[in-house]
Each structure stands twice: as structure tokens, then as C-alpha cells.
Amino acid sequence: MDNLLEMRNLAINLYRGKKKPSVKLTEGINLDIKVRQNFGIVGESGCGKSITCSSIMGLLSFPLSLDPASSIRFASTEGDVDLAHISANHMRRIRGKEISMIFQEPMTALDPMYTIESQIQEALSFHGSFSKSEAHKAALNMLEKVKIPRAEQILADYPHHLSGGMLQRVMIAIALINNPRLLIADEPTTALDVTIQAQILDLMNELRESYNTSVIMITHDLGVIAETCEEVAVFYAGQIVEQAEIKELFHATAHPYTTGLLRSVTSLGKINEPLYSISGAVPTAGEFASGCRFHDRCDHCMEICRTQMPELKEVSPGHLCRCWLHQSKEVQA
Ligand SMILES: Nc1ncnc2c1ncn2[C@@H]1O[C@H](COP(=O)(O)OP(=O)(O)OP(=O)(O)O)[C@@H](O)[C@H]1O
Ligand code: SF4
Ligand SMILES: [Mg+2]
């Protein structure tokens, strides 16, 4: 396997009771994550970013389930595995050791009843056996790596003693302590103020280099993607609508949805200009319009867009887009 992770045909079903058919919250998701790559997933709220990544960690629970046709191949240290089809026990060995995740709200991910030291040590001891002093040293070392001042004292603190930025550093320490091959960061800076946000992104970039870890960065903010990622997939209503290397995406944007997301970022900071936002809202799962799922919000909507779903196709080498504007005229006629 050339890549670290190869997701194919990923679909997540939502069970809606015996009387209603299940709906697909995401479908046809194909992603390749290379070794040491920083890969971004961007899209508005409800597009399916988090559930897609939760499925990598085996964290989907009822009423959600992975469609049996999905596959998520991962180059683990024990060999290639399909995360969509391994046992719960096997997944527990991989989760936290080879694949880790950090979340938007560190306060809810940490246990208020335990010190920072015991929470870092728990992550460490789950995947190996260490003496008390070895575990203490490893925890201290890790806090220093994530640039926490007074690390010795912080180890003895409880989560509520720390600021949001410090807690997120602790979460990064916990996520990296077992030197995972893949780190999934789900909106890791959204809850932080702008200065702290920039520090955390810098820190993650630095650590990725020194740990050789691949990162999947989930965000609704293309600014964050621009600062941290090499390649990006744009999600809309449970599908990938555009995917490209970062420079290509910014300079040769192909999908009208991505153009809208970019306009909302670039209008930030422009004085005397109203903030731009894409009109309308992401459709609720199960109520997707026919044809292109973006058609009722798109300024370029054509007749075909209302009835036929465009495929995700290459518009230039390595640049994929799901839009009739870029697909053959014969089909549109
Ligand atoms: N446990 C659940 N039960 C029912 N629907 C769910 C559940 N979890 C997620 N969904 C639905 O799946 C869709 C995708 O959710 P997801 O959390 O992945 O979105 P997201 O892109 O991460 O959004 P956000 O930016 O708000 O985090 C949404 O329509 C959401 O309502
Ligand atoms: S397929 Fe049509 S409606 Fe969809 S984004 Fe392209 S132009 Fe807009
Ligand atoms: Mg989310």
C-alpha cells in the first residue's frame, strides 16, 4: 500500500426506525492520505466531516453505521488492515496508539476528576507497560514538547485549572504520546481565541514534522487549511465536491461551493464591505435535492443540475470537481 490510509466508497447510514428507510449521511467518499501528509477536510456545519473521521477511529455508534461496502485501508505497524472490517478488540489496539484524535472542546474530552498526569499516563499505559517513574518522565517530556510552561506543576493540576489553549496543548500531548502514524484533528482551534489559535496551529505543524505523523485537519475555515495543509477535500452534504492540492484549490477553484467558501474568508477584514456568506443552508440528511445537492444555492445552476447528479471528475491532474460546469458539453445538452 503506497498511502497511509485509503478510504474507498465510504458511506454512513442513519437508521430512522422500522417504518422509515435508512438514509446515507455520506456516500461515495474516496480519500488517500499519504505518509506525513497534512490533509484538510473543509465544509459547513453538517456536511459530514466529523462522522467521516469518526468512522476511521471506529467511533460510529447507533443510529449510525458504516455501509458494508465501505473500506478504510490503513498501513498499521502490524501490516495493512481494513478499519471498516476489523474486530472491536483490534480497533482498540490501533485507536490512541496508531491513530489519535483531538477534538474541538478539550474540556469535554478530559475527565475533570483526574489530574493531567494521570490522564496522560492512562493513554500511555493502555498501550504498553511502564514503571511509575518512566511514565512520569514521559508525561513531563511530552508537556515540554507541547510547550507547556511549569510542566511539573501542570501535571499535578486538574483540567479546570487550565485555560482553553493549555487544555488543547494537553490534548495534543495525549494524542501524540504514543507516536501515532495518523492524527485526526477535529476543529482543534475553533473554540480558542485568534492568537491562541495561531499558536496551536504552529505547534501542530512543528510536531508533525518531528513526529512524522500524517494529520487530517477538519475545519470549516479555509484560512486554517491554507496555513496547515498540503491537500484538501471540500465536503458538501455528505459528498466530496472538490479536491486538490492547496495552491491549486486556491488559484484554480473549480466548484461554485468552494468559491463561496473562499469569498466568505476573503471578505473578512475588508473594511466597508458587508461580510459575504453563501445564501441558504446545507440540506438536512435525507432531504437532499435531486441532481447536484448544491443546486438550490448555486448562482450557476443549469437545467441539468436540477435532475442529474454530477460525478467527481478530474478537471486537471490531481484536481477533482463534482460540477456540470466542468463536465462534457454533450452530457449537458
Ligand atoms: N448520532 C447521530 N444521529 C443522527 N444524525 C447524526 C448523528 N451524528 C451526525 N448526524 C448527522 O450527520 C450529518 C453530518 O454530521 P457531522 O457531525 O459529521 O457534520 P460536520 O460536518 O462535522 O459538522 P460541524 O462542522 O457542525 O461539526 C449531520 O446532518 C448530522 O445531523
Ligand atoms: S453542478 Fe450546477 S448547481 Fe451544482 S455546483 Fe455545478 S453549476 Fe452549480
Ligand atoms: Mg464536526
Short mmCIF file of N, CA, C and O in Angstrom, two decimals, residues 208-267:
data_model
loop_
_atom_site.label_atom_id
_atom_site.label_comp_id
_atom_site.label_asym_id
_atom_site.label_seq_id
_atom_site.Cartn_x
_atom_site.Cartn_y
_atom_site.Cartn_z
N ARG A 208 4.21 17.80 13.79
CA ARG A 208 4.01 16.88 12.66
C ARG A 208 5.35 16.56 12.01
O ARG A 208 5.66 15.43 11.68
N GLU A 209 6.17 17.63 11.87
CA GLU A 209 7.50 17.43 11.27
C GLU A 209 8.33 16.50 12.14
O GLU A 209 8.94 15.55 11.66
N SER A 210 8.34 16.76 13.47
CA SER A 210 9.26 15.97 14.28
C SER A 210 8.73 14.56 14.55
O SER A 210 9.51 13.66 14.82
N TYR A 211 7.42 14.36 14.48
CA TYR A 211 6.88 13.02 14.76
C TYR A 211 6.60 12.21 13.50
O TYR A 211 6.18 11.07 13.58
N ASN A 212 6.77 12.84 12.31
CA ASN A 212 6.47 12.14 11.05
C ASN A 212 5.03 11.66 10.98
O ASN A 212 4.74 10.62 10.41
N THR A 213 4.15 12.41 11.63
CA THR A 213 2.75 11.98 11.70
C THR A 213 1.97 12.60 10.54
O THR A 213 2.18 13.76 10.22
N SER A 214 1.05 11.84 9.95
CA SER A 214 0.12 12.44 8.98
C SER A 214 -1.03 13.06 9.79
O SER A 214 -1.40 12.53 10.83
N VAL A 215 -1.55 14.15 9.28
CA VAL A 215 -2.64 14.82 10.01
C VAL A 215 -3.84 15.00 9.09
O VAL A 215 -3.68 15.40 7.94
N ILE A 216 -5.03 14.67 9.60
CA ILE A 216 -6.24 15.08 8.90
C ILE A 216 -6.82 16.23 9.72
O ILE A 216 -7.16 16.07 10.89
N MET A 217 -6.86 17.39 9.11
CA MET A 217 -7.35 18.59 9.80
C MET A 217 -8.77 18.88 9.33
O MET A 217 -8.99 19.16 8.16
N ILE A 218 -9.72 18.78 10.25
CA ILE A 218 -11.12 19.07 9.90
C ILE A 218 -11.43 20.48 10.35
O ILE A 218 -11.15 20.85 11.49
N THR A 219 -12.02 21.25 9.48
CA THR A 219 -12.34 22.62 9.86
C THR A 219 -13.42 23.18 8.93
O THR A 219 -13.67 22.65 7.85
N HIS A 220 -14.09 24.26 9.37
CA HIS A 220 -14.99 24.94 8.44
C HIS A 220 -14.29 26.17 7.89
O HIS A 220 -14.88 26.95 7.16
N ASP A 221 -13.01 26.34 8.24
CA ASP A 221 -12.29 27.58 7.97
C ASP A 221 -11.17 27.34 6.95
O ASP A 221 -10.15 26.73 7.25
N LEU A 222 -11.35 27.88 5.73
CA LEU A 222 -10.32 27.68 4.70
C LEU A 222 -9.01 28.38 5.06
O LEU A 222 -7.95 28.03 4.56
N GLY A 223 -9.10 29.39 5.96
CA GLY A 223 -7.88 30.07 6.42
C GLY A 223 -6.98 29.08 7.16
O GLY A 223 -5.76 29.05 6.96
N VAL A 224 -7.57 28.25 8.02
CA VAL A 224 -6.82 27.24 8.77
C VAL A 224 -6.20 26.23 7.82
O VAL A 224 -5.04 25.85 7.94
N ILE A 225 -6.98 25.84 6.80
CA ILE A 225 -6.48 24.90 5.80
C ILE A 225 -5.26 25.50 5.08
O ILE A 225 -4.25 24.83 4.89
N ALA A 226 -5.37 26.77 4.70
CA ALA A 226 -4.29 27.41 3.96
C ALA A 226 -3.00 27.40 4.78
O ALA A 226 -1.91 27.26 4.23
N GLU A 227 -3.14 27.55 6.10
CA GLU A 227 -1.94 27.62 6.94
C GLU A 227 -1.33 26.26 7.24
O GLU A 227 -0.17 26.20 7.64
N THR A 228 -2.12 25.20 7.13
CA THR A 228 -1.61 23.93 7.64
C THR A 228 -1.57 22.78 6.63
O THR A 228 -0.85 21.82 6.89
N CYS A 229 -2.33 22.86 5.54
CA CYS A 229 -2.50 21.63 4.75
C CYS A 229 -1.82 21.67 3.38
O CYS A 229 -1.59 22.73 2.82
N GLU A 230 -1.55 20.47 2.87
CA GLU A 230 -0.98 20.35 1.53
C GLU A 230 -2.06 20.02 0.50
O GLU A 230 -1.96 20.39 -0.66
N GLU A 231 -3.07 19.31 0.95
CA GLU A 231 -4.15 18.90 0.05
C GLU A 231 -5.46 19.04 0.82
O GLU A 231 -5.48 18.93 2.05
N VAL A 232 -6.53 19.27 0.10
CA VAL A 232 -7.80 19.49 0.79
C VAL A 232 -8.96 18.86 0.04
O VAL A 232 -8.97 18.82 -1.19
N ALA A 233 -9.92 18.34 0.80
CA ALA A 233 -11.18 17.85 0.22
C ALA A 233 -12.29 18.75 0.75
O ALA A 233 -12.38 18.99 1.96
N VAL A 234 -13.12 19.25 -0.16
CA VAL A 234 -14.24 20.09 0.24
C VAL A 234 -15.49 19.23 0.30
O VAL A 234 -15.84 18.58 -0.68
N PHE A 235 -16.12 19.19 1.47
CA PHE A 235 -17.32 18.36 1.66
C PHE A 235 -18.56 19.24 1.53
O PHE A 235 -18.60 20.35 2.03
N TYR A 236 -19.57 18.69 0.86
CA TYR A 236 -20.88 19.34 0.86
C TYR A 236 -21.96 18.27 0.91
O TYR A 236 -21.97 17.34 0.09
N ALA A 237 -22.84 18.38 1.88
CA ALA A 237 -23.99 17.46 2.01
C ALA A 237 -23.58 15.99 1.86
O ALA A 237 -24.19 15.26 1.07
N GLY A 238 -22.54 15.60 2.58
CA GLY A 238 -22.16 14.19 2.64
C GLY A 238 -21.36 13.69 1.45
O GLY A 238 -21.16 12.47 1.31
N GLN A 239 -20.91 14.59 0.58
CA GLN A 239 -20.10 14.17 -0.57
C GLN A 239 -18.86 15.06 -0.68
O GLN A 239 -18.87 16.19 -0.19
N ILE A 240 -17.85 14.54 -1.36
CA ILE A 240 -16.73 15.41 -1.72
C ILE A 240 -17.13 16.14 -3.00
O ILE A 240 -17.56 15.50 -3.96
N VAL A 241 -17.04 17.48 -2.99
CA VAL A 241 -17.40 18.22 -4.21
C VAL A 241 -16.16 18.76 -4.93
O VAL A 241 -16.22 19.06 -6.12
N GLU A 242 -15.05 18.89 -4.19
CA GLU A 242 -13.82 19.32 -4.85
C GLU A 242 -12.64 18.82 -4.04
O GLU A 242 -12.71 18.76 -2.80
N GLN A 243 -11.57 18.47 -4.72
CA GLN A 243 -10.37 18.02 -4.02
C GLN A 243 -9.15 18.39 -4.85
O GLN A 243 -9.13 18.18 -6.06
N ALA A 244 -8.16 18.98 -4.19
CA ALA A 244 -6.96 19.40 -4.93
C ALA A 244 -5.85 19.72 -3.96
O ALA A 244 -6.07 19.84 -2.75
N GLU A 245 -4.65 19.88 -4.50
CA GLU A 245 -3.58 20.41 -3.68
C GLU A 245 -3.94 21.84 -3.34
O GLU A 245 -4.67 22.51 -4.09
N ILE A 246 -3.39 22.31 -2.23
CA ILE A 246 -3.88 23.55 -1.66
C ILE A 246 -3.73 24.76 -2.60
O ILE A 246 -4.65 25.55 -2.78
N LYS A 247 -2.56 24.86 -3.27
CA LYS A 247 -2.34 26.02 -4.15
C LYS A 247 -3.33 25.98 -5.31
O LYS A 247 -3.88 27.00 -5.71
N GLU A 248 -3.50 24.79 -5.85
CA GLU A 248 -4.42 24.61 -6.98
C GLU A 248 -5.84 25.00 -6.56
O GLU A 248 -6.55 25.69 -7.28
N LEU A 249 -6.24 24.56 -5.37
CA LEU A 249 -7.60 24.85 -4.92
C LEU A 249 -7.83 26.36 -4.78
O LEU A 249 -8.87 26.88 -5.14
N PHE A 250 -6.81 27.06 -4.27
CA PHE A 250 -6.97 28.50 -4.06
C PHE A 250 -6.84 29.28 -5.37
O PHE A 250 -7.49 30.29 -5.54
N HIS A 251 -6.01 28.79 -6.29
CA HIS A 251 -5.76 29.57 -7.51
C HIS A 251 -6.56 29.13 -8.72
O HIS A 251 -6.70 29.87 -9.67
N ALA A 252 -7.07 27.91 -8.67
CA ALA A 252 -7.87 27.44 -9.82
C ALA A 252 -9.16 26.81 -9.30
O ALA A 252 -9.53 25.71 -9.72
N THR A 253 -9.81 27.51 -8.39
CA THR A 253 -11.03 26.99 -7.77
C THR A 253 -12.03 26.61 -8.85
O THR A 253 -12.30 27.39 -9.77
N ALA A 254 -12.59 25.39 -8.73
CA ALA A 254 -13.48 24.93 -9.80
C ALA A 254 -14.95 24.88 -9.36
O ALA A 254 -15.83 25.13 -10.16
N HIS A 255 -15.22 24.53 -8.12
CA HIS A 255 -16.61 24.31 -7.71
C HIS A 255 -17.22 25.60 -7.11
O HIS A 255 -16.60 26.25 -6.27
N PRO A 256 -18.43 25.95 -7.54
CA PRO A 256 -19.05 27.18 -7.02
C PRO A 256 -19.18 27.19 -5.49
O PRO A 256 -19.12 28.27 -4.88
N TYR A 257 -19.31 26.03 -4.86
CA TYR A 257 -19.38 26.00 -3.40
C TYR A 257 -18.05 26.43 -2.78
O TYR A 257 -18.02 27.23 -1.84
N THR A 258 -16.95 25.91 -3.34
CA THR A 258 -15.63 26.30 -2.84
C THR A 258 -15.42 27.80 -3.05
O THR A 258 -14.89 28.50 -2.18
N THR A 259 -15.86 28.30 -4.20
CA THR A 259 -15.73 29.74 -4.48
C THR A 259 -16.46 30.52 -3.38
O THR A 259 -15.95 31.52 -2.87
N GLY A 260 -17.64 30.05 -3.01
CA GLY A 260 -18.41 30.71 -1.95
C GLY A 260 -17.67 30.67 -0.61
O GLY A 260 -17.60 31.68 0.09
N LEU A 261 -17.10 29.50 -0.29
CA LEU A 261 -16.35 29.40 0.98
C LEU A 261 -15.17 30.37 0.97
O LEU A 261 -14.89 31.05 1.95
N LEU A 262 -14.47 30.44 -0.18
CA LEU A 262 -13.32 31.33 -0.29
C LEU A 262 -13.74 32.79 -0.18
O LEU A 262 -13.07 33.59 0.46
N ARG A 263 -14.86 33.11 -0.81
CA ARG A 263 -15.33 34.50 -0.73
C ARG A 263 -15.64 34.88 0.70
O ARG A 263 -15.41 36.01 1.12
N SER A 264 -16.18 33.92 1.47
CA SER A 264 -16.51 34.28 2.85
C SER A 264 -15.24 34.48 3.68
O SER A 264 -15.25 35.25 4.62
N VAL A 265 -14.13 33.80 3.32
CA VAL A 265 -12.88 34.04 4.05
C VAL A 265 -12.27 35.36 3.63
O VAL A 265 -11.89 36.18 4.46
N THR A 266 -12.23 35.60 2.29
CA THR A 266 -11.53 36.80 1.83
C THR A 266 -12.31 38.08 2.13
O THR A 266 -11.73 39.15 2.18
N SER A 267 -13.61 37.97 2.38
CA SER A 267 -14.35 39.20 2.71
C SER A 267 -14.11 39.60 4.16
O SER A 267 -14.35 40.74 4.54
#
